[in-house]
Short mmCIF file of C-alpha atoms in Angstrom, two decimals:
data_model
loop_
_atom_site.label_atom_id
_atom_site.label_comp_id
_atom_site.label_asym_id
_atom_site.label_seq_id
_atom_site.Cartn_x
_atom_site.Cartn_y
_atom_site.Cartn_z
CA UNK L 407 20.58 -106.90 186.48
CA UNK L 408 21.81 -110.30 185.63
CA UNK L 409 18.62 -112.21 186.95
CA UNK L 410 16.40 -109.48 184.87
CA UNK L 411 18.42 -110.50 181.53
CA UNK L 412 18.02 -113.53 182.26
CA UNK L 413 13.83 -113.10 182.55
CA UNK L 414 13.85 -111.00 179.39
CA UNK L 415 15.98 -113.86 177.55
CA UNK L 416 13.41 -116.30 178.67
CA UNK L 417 10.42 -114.25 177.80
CA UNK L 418 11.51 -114.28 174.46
CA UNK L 419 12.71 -117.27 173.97
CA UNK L 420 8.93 -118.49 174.96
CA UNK L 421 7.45 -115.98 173.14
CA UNK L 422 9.20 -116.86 169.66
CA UNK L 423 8.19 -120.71 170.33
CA UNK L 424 4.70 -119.59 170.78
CA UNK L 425 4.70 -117.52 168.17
CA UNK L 426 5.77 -119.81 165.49
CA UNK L 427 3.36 -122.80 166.81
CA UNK L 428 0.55 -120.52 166.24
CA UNK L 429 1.51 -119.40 162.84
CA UNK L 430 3.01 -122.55 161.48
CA UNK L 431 -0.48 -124.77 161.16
CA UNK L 432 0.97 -124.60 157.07
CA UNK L 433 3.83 -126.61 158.22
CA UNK L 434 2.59 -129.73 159.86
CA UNK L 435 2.22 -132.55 157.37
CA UNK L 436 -0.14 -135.29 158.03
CA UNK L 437 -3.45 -135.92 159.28
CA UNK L 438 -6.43 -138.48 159.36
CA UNK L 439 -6.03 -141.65 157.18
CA UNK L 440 -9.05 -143.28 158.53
CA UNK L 441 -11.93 -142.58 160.44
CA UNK L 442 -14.21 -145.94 161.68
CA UNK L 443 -16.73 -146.16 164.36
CA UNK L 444 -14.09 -147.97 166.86
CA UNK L 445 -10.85 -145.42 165.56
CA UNK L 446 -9.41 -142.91 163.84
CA UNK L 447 -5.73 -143.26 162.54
CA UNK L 448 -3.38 -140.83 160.58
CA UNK L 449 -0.31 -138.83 161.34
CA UNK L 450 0.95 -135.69 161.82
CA UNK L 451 4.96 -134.15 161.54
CA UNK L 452 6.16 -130.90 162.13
CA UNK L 453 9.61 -129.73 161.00
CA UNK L 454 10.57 -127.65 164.51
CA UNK L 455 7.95 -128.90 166.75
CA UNK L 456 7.94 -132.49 168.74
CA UNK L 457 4.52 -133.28 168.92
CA UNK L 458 3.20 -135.36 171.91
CA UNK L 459 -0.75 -136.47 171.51
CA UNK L 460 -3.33 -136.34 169.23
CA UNK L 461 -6.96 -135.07 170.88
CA UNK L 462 -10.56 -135.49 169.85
CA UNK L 463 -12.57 -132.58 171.42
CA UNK L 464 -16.38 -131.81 171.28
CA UNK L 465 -16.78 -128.63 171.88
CA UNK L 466 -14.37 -127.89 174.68
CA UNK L 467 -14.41 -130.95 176.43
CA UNK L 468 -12.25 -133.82 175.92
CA UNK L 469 -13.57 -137.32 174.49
CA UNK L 470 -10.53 -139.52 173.68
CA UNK L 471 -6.60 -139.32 173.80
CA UNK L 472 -3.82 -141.34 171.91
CA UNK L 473 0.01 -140.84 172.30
CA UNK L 474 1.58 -139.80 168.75
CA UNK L 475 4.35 -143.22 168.79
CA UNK L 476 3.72 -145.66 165.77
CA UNK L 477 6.25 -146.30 163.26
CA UNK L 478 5.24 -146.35 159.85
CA UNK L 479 7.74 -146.88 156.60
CA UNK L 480 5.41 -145.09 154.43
CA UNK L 481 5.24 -141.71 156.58
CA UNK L 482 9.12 -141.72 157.51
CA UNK L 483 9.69 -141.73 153.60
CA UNK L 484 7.51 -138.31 153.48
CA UNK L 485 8.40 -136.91 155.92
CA UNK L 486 12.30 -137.66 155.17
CA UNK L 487 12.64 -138.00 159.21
CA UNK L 488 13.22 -140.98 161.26
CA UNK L 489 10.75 -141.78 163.69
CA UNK L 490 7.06 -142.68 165.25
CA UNK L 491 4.92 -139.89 163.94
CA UNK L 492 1.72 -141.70 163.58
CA UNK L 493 -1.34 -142.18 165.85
CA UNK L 494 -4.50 -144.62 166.34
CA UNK L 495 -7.35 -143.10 168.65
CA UNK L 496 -9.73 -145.47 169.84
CA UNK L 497 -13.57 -143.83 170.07
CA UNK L 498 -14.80 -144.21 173.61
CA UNK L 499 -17.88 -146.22 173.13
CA UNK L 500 -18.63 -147.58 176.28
CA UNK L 501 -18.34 -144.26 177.93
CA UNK L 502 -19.74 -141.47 175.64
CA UNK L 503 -22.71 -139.27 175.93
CA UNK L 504 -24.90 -138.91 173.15
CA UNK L 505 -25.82 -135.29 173.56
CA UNK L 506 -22.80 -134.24 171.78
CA UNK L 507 -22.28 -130.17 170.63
CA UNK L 508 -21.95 -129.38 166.58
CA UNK L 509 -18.07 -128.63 167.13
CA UNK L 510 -15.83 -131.94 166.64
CA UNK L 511 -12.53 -131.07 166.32
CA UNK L 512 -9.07 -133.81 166.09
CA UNK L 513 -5.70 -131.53 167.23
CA UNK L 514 -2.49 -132.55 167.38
CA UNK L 515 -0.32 -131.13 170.37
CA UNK L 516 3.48 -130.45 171.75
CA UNK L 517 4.13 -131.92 175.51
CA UNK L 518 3.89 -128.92 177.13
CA UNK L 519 0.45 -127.61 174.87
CA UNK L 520 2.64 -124.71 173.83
CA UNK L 521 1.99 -125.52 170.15
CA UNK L 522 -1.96 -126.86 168.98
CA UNK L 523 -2.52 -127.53 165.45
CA UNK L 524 -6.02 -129.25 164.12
CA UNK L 525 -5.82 -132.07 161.87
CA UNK L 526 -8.11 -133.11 158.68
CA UNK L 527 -9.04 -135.72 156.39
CA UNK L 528 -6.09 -136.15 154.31
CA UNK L 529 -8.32 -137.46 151.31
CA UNK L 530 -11.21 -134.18 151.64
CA UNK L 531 -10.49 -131.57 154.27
CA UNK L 532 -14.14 -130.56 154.08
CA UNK L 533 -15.50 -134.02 154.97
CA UNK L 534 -13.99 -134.14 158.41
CA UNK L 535 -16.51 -133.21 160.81
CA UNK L 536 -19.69 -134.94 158.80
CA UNK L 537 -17.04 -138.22 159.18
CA UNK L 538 -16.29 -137.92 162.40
CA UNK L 539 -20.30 -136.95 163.51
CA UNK L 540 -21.44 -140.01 161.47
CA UNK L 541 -18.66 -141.74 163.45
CA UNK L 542 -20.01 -140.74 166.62
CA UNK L 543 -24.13 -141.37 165.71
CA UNK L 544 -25.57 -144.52 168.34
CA UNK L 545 -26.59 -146.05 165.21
CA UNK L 546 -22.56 -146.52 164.27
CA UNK L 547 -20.51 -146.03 167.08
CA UNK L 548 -18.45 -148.80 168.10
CA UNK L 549 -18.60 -150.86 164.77
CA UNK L 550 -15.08 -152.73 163.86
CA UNK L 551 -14.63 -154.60 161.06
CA UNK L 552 -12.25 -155.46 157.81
CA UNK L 553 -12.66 -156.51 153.99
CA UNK L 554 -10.90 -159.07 153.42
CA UNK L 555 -10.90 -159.14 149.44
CA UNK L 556 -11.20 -161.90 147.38
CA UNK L 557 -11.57 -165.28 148.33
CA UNK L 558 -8.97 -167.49 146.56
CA UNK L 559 -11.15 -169.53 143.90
CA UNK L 560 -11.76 -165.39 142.42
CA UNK L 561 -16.20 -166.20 143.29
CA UNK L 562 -16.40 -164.51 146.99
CA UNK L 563 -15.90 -161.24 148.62
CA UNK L 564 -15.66 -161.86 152.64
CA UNK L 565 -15.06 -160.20 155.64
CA UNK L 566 -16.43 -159.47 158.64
CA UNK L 567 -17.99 -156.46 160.91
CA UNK L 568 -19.12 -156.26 164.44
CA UNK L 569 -21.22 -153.77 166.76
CA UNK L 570 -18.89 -153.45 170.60
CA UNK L 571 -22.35 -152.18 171.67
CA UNK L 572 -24.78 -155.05 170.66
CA UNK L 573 -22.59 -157.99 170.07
CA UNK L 574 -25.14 -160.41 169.72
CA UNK L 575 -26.73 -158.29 166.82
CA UNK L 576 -25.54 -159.23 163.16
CA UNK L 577 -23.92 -155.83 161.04
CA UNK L 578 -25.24 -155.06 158.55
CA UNK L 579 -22.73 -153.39 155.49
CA UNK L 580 -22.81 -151.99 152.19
CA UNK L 581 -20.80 -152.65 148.89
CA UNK L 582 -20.70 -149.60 147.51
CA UNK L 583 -19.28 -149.35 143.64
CA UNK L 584 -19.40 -146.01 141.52
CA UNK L 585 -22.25 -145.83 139.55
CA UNK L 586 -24.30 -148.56 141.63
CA UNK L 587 -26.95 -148.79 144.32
CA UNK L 588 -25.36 -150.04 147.70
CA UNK L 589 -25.35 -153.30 148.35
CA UNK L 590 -26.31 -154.37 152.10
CA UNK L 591 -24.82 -157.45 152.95
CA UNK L 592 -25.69 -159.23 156.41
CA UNK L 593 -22.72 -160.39 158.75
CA UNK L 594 -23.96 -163.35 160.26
CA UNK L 595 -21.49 -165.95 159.51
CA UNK L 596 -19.01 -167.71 161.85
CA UNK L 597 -15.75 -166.91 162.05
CA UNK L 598 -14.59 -170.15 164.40
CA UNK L 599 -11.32 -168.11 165.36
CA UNK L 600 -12.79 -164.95 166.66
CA UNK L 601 -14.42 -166.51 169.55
CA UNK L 602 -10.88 -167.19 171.16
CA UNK L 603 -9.96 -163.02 170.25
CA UNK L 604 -12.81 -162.14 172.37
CA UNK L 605 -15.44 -160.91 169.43
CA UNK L 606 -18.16 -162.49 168.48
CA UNK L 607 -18.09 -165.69 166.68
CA UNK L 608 -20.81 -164.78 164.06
CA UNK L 609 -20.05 -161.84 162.35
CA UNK L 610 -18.59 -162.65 158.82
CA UNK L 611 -19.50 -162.21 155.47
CA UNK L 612 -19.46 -163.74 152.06
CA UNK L 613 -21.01 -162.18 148.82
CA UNK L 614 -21.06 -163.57 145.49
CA UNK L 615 -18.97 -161.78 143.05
CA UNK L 616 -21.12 -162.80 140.28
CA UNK L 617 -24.53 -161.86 142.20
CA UNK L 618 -23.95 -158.20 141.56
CA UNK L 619 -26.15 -156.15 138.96
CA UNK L 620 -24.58 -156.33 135.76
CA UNK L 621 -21.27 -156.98 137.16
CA UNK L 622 -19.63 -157.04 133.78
CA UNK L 623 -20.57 -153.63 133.47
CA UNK L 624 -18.21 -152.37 135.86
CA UNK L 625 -14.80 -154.43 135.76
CA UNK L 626 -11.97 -152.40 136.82
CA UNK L 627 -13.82 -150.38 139.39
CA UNK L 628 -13.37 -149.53 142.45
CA UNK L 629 -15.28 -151.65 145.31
CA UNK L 630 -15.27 -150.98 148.78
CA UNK L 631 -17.35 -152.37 151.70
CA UNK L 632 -18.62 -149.40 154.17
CA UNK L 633 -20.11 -149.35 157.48
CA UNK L 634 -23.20 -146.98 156.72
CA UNK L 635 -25.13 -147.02 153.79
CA UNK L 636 -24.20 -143.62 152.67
CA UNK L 637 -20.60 -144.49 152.00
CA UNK L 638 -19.03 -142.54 154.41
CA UNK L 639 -16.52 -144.81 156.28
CA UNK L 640 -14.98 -147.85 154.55
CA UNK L 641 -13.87 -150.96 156.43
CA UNK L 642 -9.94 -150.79 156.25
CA UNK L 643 -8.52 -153.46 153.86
CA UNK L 644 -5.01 -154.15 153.28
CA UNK L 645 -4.94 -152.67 149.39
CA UNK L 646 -7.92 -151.12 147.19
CA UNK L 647 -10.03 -153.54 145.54
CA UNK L 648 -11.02 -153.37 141.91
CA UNK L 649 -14.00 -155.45 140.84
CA UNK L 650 -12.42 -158.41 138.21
CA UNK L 651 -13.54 -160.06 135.12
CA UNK L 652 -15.64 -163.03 136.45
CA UNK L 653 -13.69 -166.33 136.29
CA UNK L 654 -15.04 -168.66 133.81
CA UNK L 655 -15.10 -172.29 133.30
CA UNK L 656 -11.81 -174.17 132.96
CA UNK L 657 -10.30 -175.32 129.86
CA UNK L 658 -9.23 -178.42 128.94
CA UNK L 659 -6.71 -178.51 125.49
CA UNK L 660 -6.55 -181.67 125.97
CA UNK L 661 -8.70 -184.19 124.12
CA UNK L 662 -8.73 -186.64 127.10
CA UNK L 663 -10.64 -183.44 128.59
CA UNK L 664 -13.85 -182.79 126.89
CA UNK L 665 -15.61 -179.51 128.09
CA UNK L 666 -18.30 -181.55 128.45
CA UNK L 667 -16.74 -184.16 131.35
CA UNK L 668 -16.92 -180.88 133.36
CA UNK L 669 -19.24 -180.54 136.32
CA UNK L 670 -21.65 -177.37 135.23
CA UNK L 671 -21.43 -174.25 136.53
CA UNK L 672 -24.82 -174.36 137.76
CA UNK L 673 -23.74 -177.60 139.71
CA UNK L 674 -20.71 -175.62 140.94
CA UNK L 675 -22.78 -173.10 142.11
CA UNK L 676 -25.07 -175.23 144.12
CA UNK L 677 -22.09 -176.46 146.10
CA UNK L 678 -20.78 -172.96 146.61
CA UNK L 679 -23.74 -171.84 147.78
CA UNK L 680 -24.24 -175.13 150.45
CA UNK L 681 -20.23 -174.84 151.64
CA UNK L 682 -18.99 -171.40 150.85
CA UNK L 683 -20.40 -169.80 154.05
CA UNK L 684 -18.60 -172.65 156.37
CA UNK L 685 -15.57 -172.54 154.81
CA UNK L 686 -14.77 -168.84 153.74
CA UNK L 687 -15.54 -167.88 157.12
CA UNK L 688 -13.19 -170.35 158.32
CA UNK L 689 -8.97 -169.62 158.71
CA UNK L 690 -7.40 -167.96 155.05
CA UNK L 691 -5.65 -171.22 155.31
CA UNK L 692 -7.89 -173.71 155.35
CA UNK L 693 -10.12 -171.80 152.71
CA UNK L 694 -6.89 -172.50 150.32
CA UNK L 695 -6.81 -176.24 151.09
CA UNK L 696 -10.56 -176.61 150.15
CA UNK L 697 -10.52 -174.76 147.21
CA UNK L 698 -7.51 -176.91 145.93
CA UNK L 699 -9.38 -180.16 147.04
CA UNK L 700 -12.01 -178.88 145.43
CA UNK L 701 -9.82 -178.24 142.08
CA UNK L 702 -8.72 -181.86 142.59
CA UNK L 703 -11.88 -182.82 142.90
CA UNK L 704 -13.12 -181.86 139.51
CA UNK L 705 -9.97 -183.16 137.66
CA UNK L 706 -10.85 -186.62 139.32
CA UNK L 707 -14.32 -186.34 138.17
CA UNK L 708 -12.56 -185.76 134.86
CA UNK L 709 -10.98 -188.85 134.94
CA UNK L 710 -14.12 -190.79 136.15
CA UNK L 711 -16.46 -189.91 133.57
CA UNK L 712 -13.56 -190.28 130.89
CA UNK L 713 -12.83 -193.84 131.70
CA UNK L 714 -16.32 -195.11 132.32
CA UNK L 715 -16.88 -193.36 128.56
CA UNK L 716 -14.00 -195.86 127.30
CA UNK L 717 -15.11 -198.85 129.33
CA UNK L 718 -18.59 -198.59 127.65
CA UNK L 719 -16.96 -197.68 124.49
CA UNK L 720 -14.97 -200.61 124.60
CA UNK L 721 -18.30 -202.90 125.88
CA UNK L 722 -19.87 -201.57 123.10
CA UNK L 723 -16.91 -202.41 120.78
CA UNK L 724 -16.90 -206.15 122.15
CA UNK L 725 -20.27 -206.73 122.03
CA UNK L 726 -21.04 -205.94 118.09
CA UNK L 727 -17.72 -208.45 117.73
CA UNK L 728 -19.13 -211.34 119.21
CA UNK L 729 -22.43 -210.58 117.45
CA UNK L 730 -20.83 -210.79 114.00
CA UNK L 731 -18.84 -213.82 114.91
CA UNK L 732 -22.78 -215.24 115.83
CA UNK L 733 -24.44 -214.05 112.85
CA UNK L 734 -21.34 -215.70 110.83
CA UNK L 735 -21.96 -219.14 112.78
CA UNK L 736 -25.62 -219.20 112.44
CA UNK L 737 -25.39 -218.60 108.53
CA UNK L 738 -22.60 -221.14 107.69
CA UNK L 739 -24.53 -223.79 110.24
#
């Protein structure tokens, strides 16, 4: 008698956890933050239910696995719960077939599978499996990369993007801003630290702010840089980028300053165009020392051309004083 309470106690006890991780999908908070060719990332909390693993299935058969432990800030103030609920899958790109079914699916699950609950695109639920096919397509797959922003001196976007399967083939990605046509930019510059991180050393980027179409046009918008041309999957940066007002020439109150002491901006632009590549694909550091040596640079040439202005000035000064002094000589002799 005892041993069958004991069954029927158990029976229900599973039966009510079963029950309420198939009905409580509208519970679980979270989902994808990102989806790249290399990774997807996001998180996922639900209020009675420890969940375990995140798993990307195609069809019914399983393609990758993460473990649902990284600590975020951000997530822990949603979810008003200490702890690790979020999750970076890497794509298997070394070992996928290519003859993948229609059905991708991302689910998030308990330890013991008990409770299954399938996770979207936080940003568009109905984007999720065109994402995470594009993600998949031989033409993407296994593509890293990150925009960087805004070089220091406010002229350069940078970055840099790589392809796991063809490393010795140069990226190629897009800046894509509302309202204009894609811009593909080539990644073919070197990036002298990455050969020690095991990627390859030339695959950076640089881009002229000011080279863009009628750049004026669209200050205050939002820029990203995307993998495919279609603007599907953004590199990750560390904060959204808004296209600025272009920097223009110093100023000089000054009157020891003239504008026109001032190397030209076409002359400036010649020299960003010969150096830029070498050093903005160099360290973040050593990008900032340049571009105040360059900064130092121009006030020096400031100086330069303002005291060889006074030395012939003053040459000029001295030499209609001794004239006078002849012409006064030659009369009175």
């Amino acid at each position: 008698m005892r041993s069958a309470i004991k069954r029927w106690f158990a029976h229900g006890a599973k039966t009510s956890v079963n029950h309420s991780a198939d009905e409580s999908q509208s519970l679980v908070m979270g989902g994808i933050d990102l989806i790249t060719p290399s990774m997807i990332n996001g998180w996922v909390w639900h209020p009675h239910l420890q969940l375990y693993d995140v798993r990307l299935l195609a069809g019914g058969s399983l393609l990758a696995t993460a473990r649902i432990d990284i600590h975020r800030a951000d997530v822990e103030k949603k979810v008003g719960v200490k702890g690790s609920h979020a999750f970076s899958l890497k794509l298997p790109v070394h070992s996928l077939a290519f003859d993948l079914p229609q059905d991708l699916q991302l689910v998030a699950l308990t330890a013991d599978g008990s409770g299954r609950f399938s996770l979207s695109c936080m940003k568009d639920k109905s984007s999720t499996q065109s994402l995470l096919k594009t993600a998949l397509d031989p033409s993407y797959l296994g593509m890293e990369g990150n925009f960087d922003g805004l070089t220091s001196d406010g002229k350069l976007l940078s970055g840099w993007c790589f392809q796991a399967l063809r490393p010795n083939e140069s990226c190629t990605v897009y800046l894509q801003v509302e309202g204009m046509a894609p811009v593909p930019v080539r990644c073919d510059q070197c990036r002298p630290s990455f050969a020690g991180l095991g990627y390859p050393e030339y695959c950076g980027f640089v881009f002229r702010l000011a080279d863009l179409d009628n750049v004026g046009d669209y200050v205050g918008n939002r820029l990203t840089v995307t993998f495919d041309e279609s603007g599907l999957m953004p590199l990750p940066e560390s904060a959204p980028f808004f296209l600025p007002a272009l920097a223009s020439t110093p100023q000089f109150s000054s009157s020891l300053f003239p504008r026109e002491s001032i190397l030209s901006d076409q002359q400036n632009d010649t020299m960003l165009q010969v150096y830029a590549p070498a050093v903005y694909s160099s360290s973040p550091e050593f990008a900032r020392y340049w571009s105040e040596l360059e900064d130092f640079k121009k006030l020096c040439d400031v100086f330069e051309r303002e005291i060889a202005a006074r030395i012939r000035q003053e040459a000029l000064t001295k030499n209609r004083r001794i004239g006078g002094w002849k012409r006064l000589f030659n009369r009175s002799v």
